[in-house]
XYZ file of N, CA and C in Angstrom:
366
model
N -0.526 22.049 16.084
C 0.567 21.221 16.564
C 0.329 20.938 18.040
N 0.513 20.112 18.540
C 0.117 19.009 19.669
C 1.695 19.509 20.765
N 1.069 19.706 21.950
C 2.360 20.040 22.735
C 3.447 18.923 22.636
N 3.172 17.691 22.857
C 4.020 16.394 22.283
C 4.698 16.895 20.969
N 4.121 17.402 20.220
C 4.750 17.456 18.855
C 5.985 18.768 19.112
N 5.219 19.316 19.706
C 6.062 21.185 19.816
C 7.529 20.655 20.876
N 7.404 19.662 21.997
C 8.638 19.659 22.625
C 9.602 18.906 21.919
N 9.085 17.620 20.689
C 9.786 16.680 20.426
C 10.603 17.543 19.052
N 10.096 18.974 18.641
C 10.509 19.446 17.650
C 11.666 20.374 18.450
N 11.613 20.872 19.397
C 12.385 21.336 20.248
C 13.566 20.693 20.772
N 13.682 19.509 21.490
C 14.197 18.867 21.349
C 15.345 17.899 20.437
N 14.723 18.063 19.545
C 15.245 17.588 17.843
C 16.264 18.405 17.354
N 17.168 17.562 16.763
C 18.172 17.538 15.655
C 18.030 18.331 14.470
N 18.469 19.377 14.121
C 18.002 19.705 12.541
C 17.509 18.854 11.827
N 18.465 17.653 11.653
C 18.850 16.470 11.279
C 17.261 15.768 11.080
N 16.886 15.562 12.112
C 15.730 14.747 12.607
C 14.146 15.318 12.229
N 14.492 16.896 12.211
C 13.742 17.751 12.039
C 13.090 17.700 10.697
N 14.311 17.844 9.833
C 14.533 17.573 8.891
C 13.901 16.125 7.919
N 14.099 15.231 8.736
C 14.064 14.364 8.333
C 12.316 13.781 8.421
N 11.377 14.446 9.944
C 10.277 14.207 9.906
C 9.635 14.371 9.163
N 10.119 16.143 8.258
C 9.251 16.632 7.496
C 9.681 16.120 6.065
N 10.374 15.521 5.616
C 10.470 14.645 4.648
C 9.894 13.757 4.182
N 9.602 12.561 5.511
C 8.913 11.343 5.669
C 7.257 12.042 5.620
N 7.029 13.446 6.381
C 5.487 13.769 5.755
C 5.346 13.952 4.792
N 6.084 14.917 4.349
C 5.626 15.278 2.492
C 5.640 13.612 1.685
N 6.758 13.018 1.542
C 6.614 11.330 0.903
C 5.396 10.872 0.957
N 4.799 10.949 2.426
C 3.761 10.039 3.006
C 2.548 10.471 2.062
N 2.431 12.188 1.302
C 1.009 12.795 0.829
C 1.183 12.153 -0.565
N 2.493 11.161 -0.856
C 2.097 10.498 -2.310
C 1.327 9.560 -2.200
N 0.135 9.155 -2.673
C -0.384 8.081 -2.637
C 0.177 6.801 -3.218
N 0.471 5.702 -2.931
C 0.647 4.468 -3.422
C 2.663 4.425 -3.515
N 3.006 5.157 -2.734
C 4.442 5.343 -2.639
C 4.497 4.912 -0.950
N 6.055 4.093 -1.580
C 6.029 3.463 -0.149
C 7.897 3.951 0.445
N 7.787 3.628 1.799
C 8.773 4.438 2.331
C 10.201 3.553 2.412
N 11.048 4.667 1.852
C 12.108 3.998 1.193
C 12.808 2.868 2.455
N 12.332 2.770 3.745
C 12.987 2.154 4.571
C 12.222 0.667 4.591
N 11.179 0.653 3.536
C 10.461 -0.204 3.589
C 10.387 -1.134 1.887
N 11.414 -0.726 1.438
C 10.964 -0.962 -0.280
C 11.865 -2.916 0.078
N 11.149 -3.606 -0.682
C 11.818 -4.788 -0.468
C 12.296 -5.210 -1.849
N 13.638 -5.979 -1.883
C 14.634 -6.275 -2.445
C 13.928 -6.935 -3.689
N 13.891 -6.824 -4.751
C 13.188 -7.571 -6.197
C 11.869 -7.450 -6.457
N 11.287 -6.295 -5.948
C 10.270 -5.542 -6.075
C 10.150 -4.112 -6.851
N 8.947 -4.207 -7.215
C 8.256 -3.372 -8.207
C 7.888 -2.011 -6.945
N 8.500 -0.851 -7.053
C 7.213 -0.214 -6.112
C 8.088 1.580 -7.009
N 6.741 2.081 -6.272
C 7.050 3.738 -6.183
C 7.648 4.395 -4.960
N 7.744 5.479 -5.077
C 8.590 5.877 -3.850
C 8.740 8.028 -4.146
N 8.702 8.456 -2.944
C 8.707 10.012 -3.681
C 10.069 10.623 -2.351
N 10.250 11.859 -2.589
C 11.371 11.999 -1.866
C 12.065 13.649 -2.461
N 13.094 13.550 -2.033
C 14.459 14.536 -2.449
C 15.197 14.454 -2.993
N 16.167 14.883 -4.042
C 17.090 14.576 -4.211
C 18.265 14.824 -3.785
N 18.928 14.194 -3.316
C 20.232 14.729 -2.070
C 21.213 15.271 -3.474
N 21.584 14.363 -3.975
C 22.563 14.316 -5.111
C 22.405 13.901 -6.503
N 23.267 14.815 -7.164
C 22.948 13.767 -8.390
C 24.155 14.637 -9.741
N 24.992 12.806 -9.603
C 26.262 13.018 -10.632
C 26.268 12.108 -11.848
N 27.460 12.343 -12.468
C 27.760 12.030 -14.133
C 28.532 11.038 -13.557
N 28.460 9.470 -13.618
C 29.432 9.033 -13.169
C 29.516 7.413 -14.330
N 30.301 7.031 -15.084
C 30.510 5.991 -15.780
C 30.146 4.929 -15.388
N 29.732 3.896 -15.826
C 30.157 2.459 -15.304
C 30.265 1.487 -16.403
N 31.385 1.209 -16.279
C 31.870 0.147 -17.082
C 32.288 0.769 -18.660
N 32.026 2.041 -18.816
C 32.586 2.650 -20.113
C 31.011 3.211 -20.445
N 30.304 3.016 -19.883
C 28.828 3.436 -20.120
C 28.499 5.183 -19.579
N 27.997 6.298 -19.663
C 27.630 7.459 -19.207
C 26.523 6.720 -18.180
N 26.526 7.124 -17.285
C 25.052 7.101 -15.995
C 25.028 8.516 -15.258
N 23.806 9.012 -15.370
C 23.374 9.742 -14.293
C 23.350 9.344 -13.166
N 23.289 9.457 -11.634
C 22.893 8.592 -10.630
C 22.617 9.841 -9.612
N 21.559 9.496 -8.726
C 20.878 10.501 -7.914
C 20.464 10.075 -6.636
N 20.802 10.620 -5.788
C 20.254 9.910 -4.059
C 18.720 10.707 -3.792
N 17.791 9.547 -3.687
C 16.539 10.115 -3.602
C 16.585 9.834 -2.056
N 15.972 11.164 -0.922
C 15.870 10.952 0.359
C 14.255 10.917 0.369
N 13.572 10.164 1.250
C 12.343 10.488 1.571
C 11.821 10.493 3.488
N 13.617 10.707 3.939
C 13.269 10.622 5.196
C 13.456 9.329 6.836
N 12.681 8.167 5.601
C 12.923 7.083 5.949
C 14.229 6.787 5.906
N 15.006 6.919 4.604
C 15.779 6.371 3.913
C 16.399 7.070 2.701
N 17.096 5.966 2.133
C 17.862 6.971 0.936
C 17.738 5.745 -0.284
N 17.619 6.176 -1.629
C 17.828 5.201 -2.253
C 18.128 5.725 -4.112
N 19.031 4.868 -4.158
C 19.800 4.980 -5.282
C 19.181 4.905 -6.798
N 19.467 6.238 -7.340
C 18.621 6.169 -9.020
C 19.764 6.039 -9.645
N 19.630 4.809 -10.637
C 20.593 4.947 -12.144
C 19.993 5.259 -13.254
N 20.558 6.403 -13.839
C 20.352 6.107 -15.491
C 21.074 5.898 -16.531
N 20.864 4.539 -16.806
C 22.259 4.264 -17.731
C 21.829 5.076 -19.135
N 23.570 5.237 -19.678
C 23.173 5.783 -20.937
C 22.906 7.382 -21.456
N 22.772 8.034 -20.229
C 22.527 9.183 -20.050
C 23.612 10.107 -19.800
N 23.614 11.101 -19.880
C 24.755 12.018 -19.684
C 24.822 12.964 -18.546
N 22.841 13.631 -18.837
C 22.307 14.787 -17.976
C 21.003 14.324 -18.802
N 19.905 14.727 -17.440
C 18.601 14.638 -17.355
C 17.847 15.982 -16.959
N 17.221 16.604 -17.906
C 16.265 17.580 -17.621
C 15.587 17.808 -16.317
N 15.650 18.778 -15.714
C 14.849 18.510 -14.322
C 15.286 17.835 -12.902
N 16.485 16.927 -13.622
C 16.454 16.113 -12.170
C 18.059 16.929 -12.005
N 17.848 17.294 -10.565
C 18.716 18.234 -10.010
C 18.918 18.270 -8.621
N 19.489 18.777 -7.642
C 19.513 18.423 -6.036
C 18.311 19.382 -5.891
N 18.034 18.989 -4.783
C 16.878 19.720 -3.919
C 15.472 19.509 -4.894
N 15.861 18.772 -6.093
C 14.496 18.739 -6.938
C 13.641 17.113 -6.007
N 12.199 17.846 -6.047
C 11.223 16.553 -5.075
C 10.707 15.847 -6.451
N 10.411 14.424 -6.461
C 10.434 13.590 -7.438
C 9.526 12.385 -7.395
N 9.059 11.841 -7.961
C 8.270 10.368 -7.389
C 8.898 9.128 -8.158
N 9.577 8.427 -8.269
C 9.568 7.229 -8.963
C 9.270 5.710 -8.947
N 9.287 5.189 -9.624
C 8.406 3.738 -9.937
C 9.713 3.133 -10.596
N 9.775 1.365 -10.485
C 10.597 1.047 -10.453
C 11.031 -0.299 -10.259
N 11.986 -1.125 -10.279
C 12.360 -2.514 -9.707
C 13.545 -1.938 -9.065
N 13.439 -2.446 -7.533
C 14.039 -1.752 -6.427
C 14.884 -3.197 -6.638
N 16.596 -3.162 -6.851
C 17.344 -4.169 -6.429
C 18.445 -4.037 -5.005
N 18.991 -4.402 -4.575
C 20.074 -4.381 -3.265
C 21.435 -4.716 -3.984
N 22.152 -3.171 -4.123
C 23.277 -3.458 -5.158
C 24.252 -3.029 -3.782
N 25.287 -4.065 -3.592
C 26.476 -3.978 -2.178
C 25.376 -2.820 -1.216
N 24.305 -3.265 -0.403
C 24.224 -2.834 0.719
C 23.460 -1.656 0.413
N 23.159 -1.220 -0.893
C 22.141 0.057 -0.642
C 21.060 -0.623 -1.877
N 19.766 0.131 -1.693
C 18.990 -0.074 -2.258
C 18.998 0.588 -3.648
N 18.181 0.335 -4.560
C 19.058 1.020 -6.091
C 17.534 0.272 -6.755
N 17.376 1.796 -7.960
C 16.088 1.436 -8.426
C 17.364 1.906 -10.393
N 17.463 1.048 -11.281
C 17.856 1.534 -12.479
C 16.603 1.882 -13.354
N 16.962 2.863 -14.179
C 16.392 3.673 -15.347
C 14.857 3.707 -14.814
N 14.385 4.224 -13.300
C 12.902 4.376 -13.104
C 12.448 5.319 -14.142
N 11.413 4.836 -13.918
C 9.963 6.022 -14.373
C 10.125 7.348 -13.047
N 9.970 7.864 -13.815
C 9.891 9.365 -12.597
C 9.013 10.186 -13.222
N 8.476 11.658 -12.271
C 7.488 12.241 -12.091
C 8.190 13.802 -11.146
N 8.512 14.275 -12.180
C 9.330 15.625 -11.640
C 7.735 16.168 -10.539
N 8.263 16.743 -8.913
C 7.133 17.336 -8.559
C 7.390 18.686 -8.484
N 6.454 19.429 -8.086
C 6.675 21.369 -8.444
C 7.602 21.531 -7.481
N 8.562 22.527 -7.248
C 9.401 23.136 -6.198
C 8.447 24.245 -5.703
N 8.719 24.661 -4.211
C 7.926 25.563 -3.234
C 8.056 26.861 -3.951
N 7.028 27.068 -4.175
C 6.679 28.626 -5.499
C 6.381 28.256 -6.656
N 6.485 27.464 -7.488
C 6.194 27.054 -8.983
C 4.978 26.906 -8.992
């Protein structure tokens, strides 16, 4: 670690701290791009965190829905139809693929492809 690196970590926010080492781990997916960068009616992958992830209806329909963080950014998983999903859980790290749309102001990928990744010890 680079004295630049050691004061700016010092300096830093949990928050921020937090958030660098997020945007590194994302960055070691290959061909995943950073959620602050995914553009609106596009196809892409993306890897990250999961902040959250609830049972929430829409329209009379069951959806899973999950906030994937990767640091950059945050961005919204639906799964319609679903109730509960194996594996996908908070703090679970994840990769998904996808058509990224702009639903009121956040970014939102429905029913991706995903790629459960190992948790620290597995």
């Amino acid at each position: 670690m680079s004295l630049r690196t050691a004061v700016r970590h010092a300096l830093a926010s949990a928050d921020e701290v937090a958030a660098d080492e997020e945007r590194h781990e994302a960055a070691a997916h290959r061909g995943c791009t950073p959620v602050a960068a995914l553009g609106d009616r596009r196809r892409a992958s993306a890897a990250g965190v999961l902040r959250s992830v609830v049972l929430r209806p829409r329209e009379g329909v069951p959806t899973v829905e999950a906030e994937l963080y990767d640091g950059s950014g945050s961005l919204d998983l639906v799964w319609l139809g679903r109730r509960a999903i194996a594996g996908i859980d908070p703090g679970r790290r994840i990769r998904v693929e996808g058509l990224v749309c702009d639903i009121d102001g956040r970014r939102t990928m429905f029913n991706p492809r995903y790629e459960l990744r190992a948790r620290a010890g597995e």
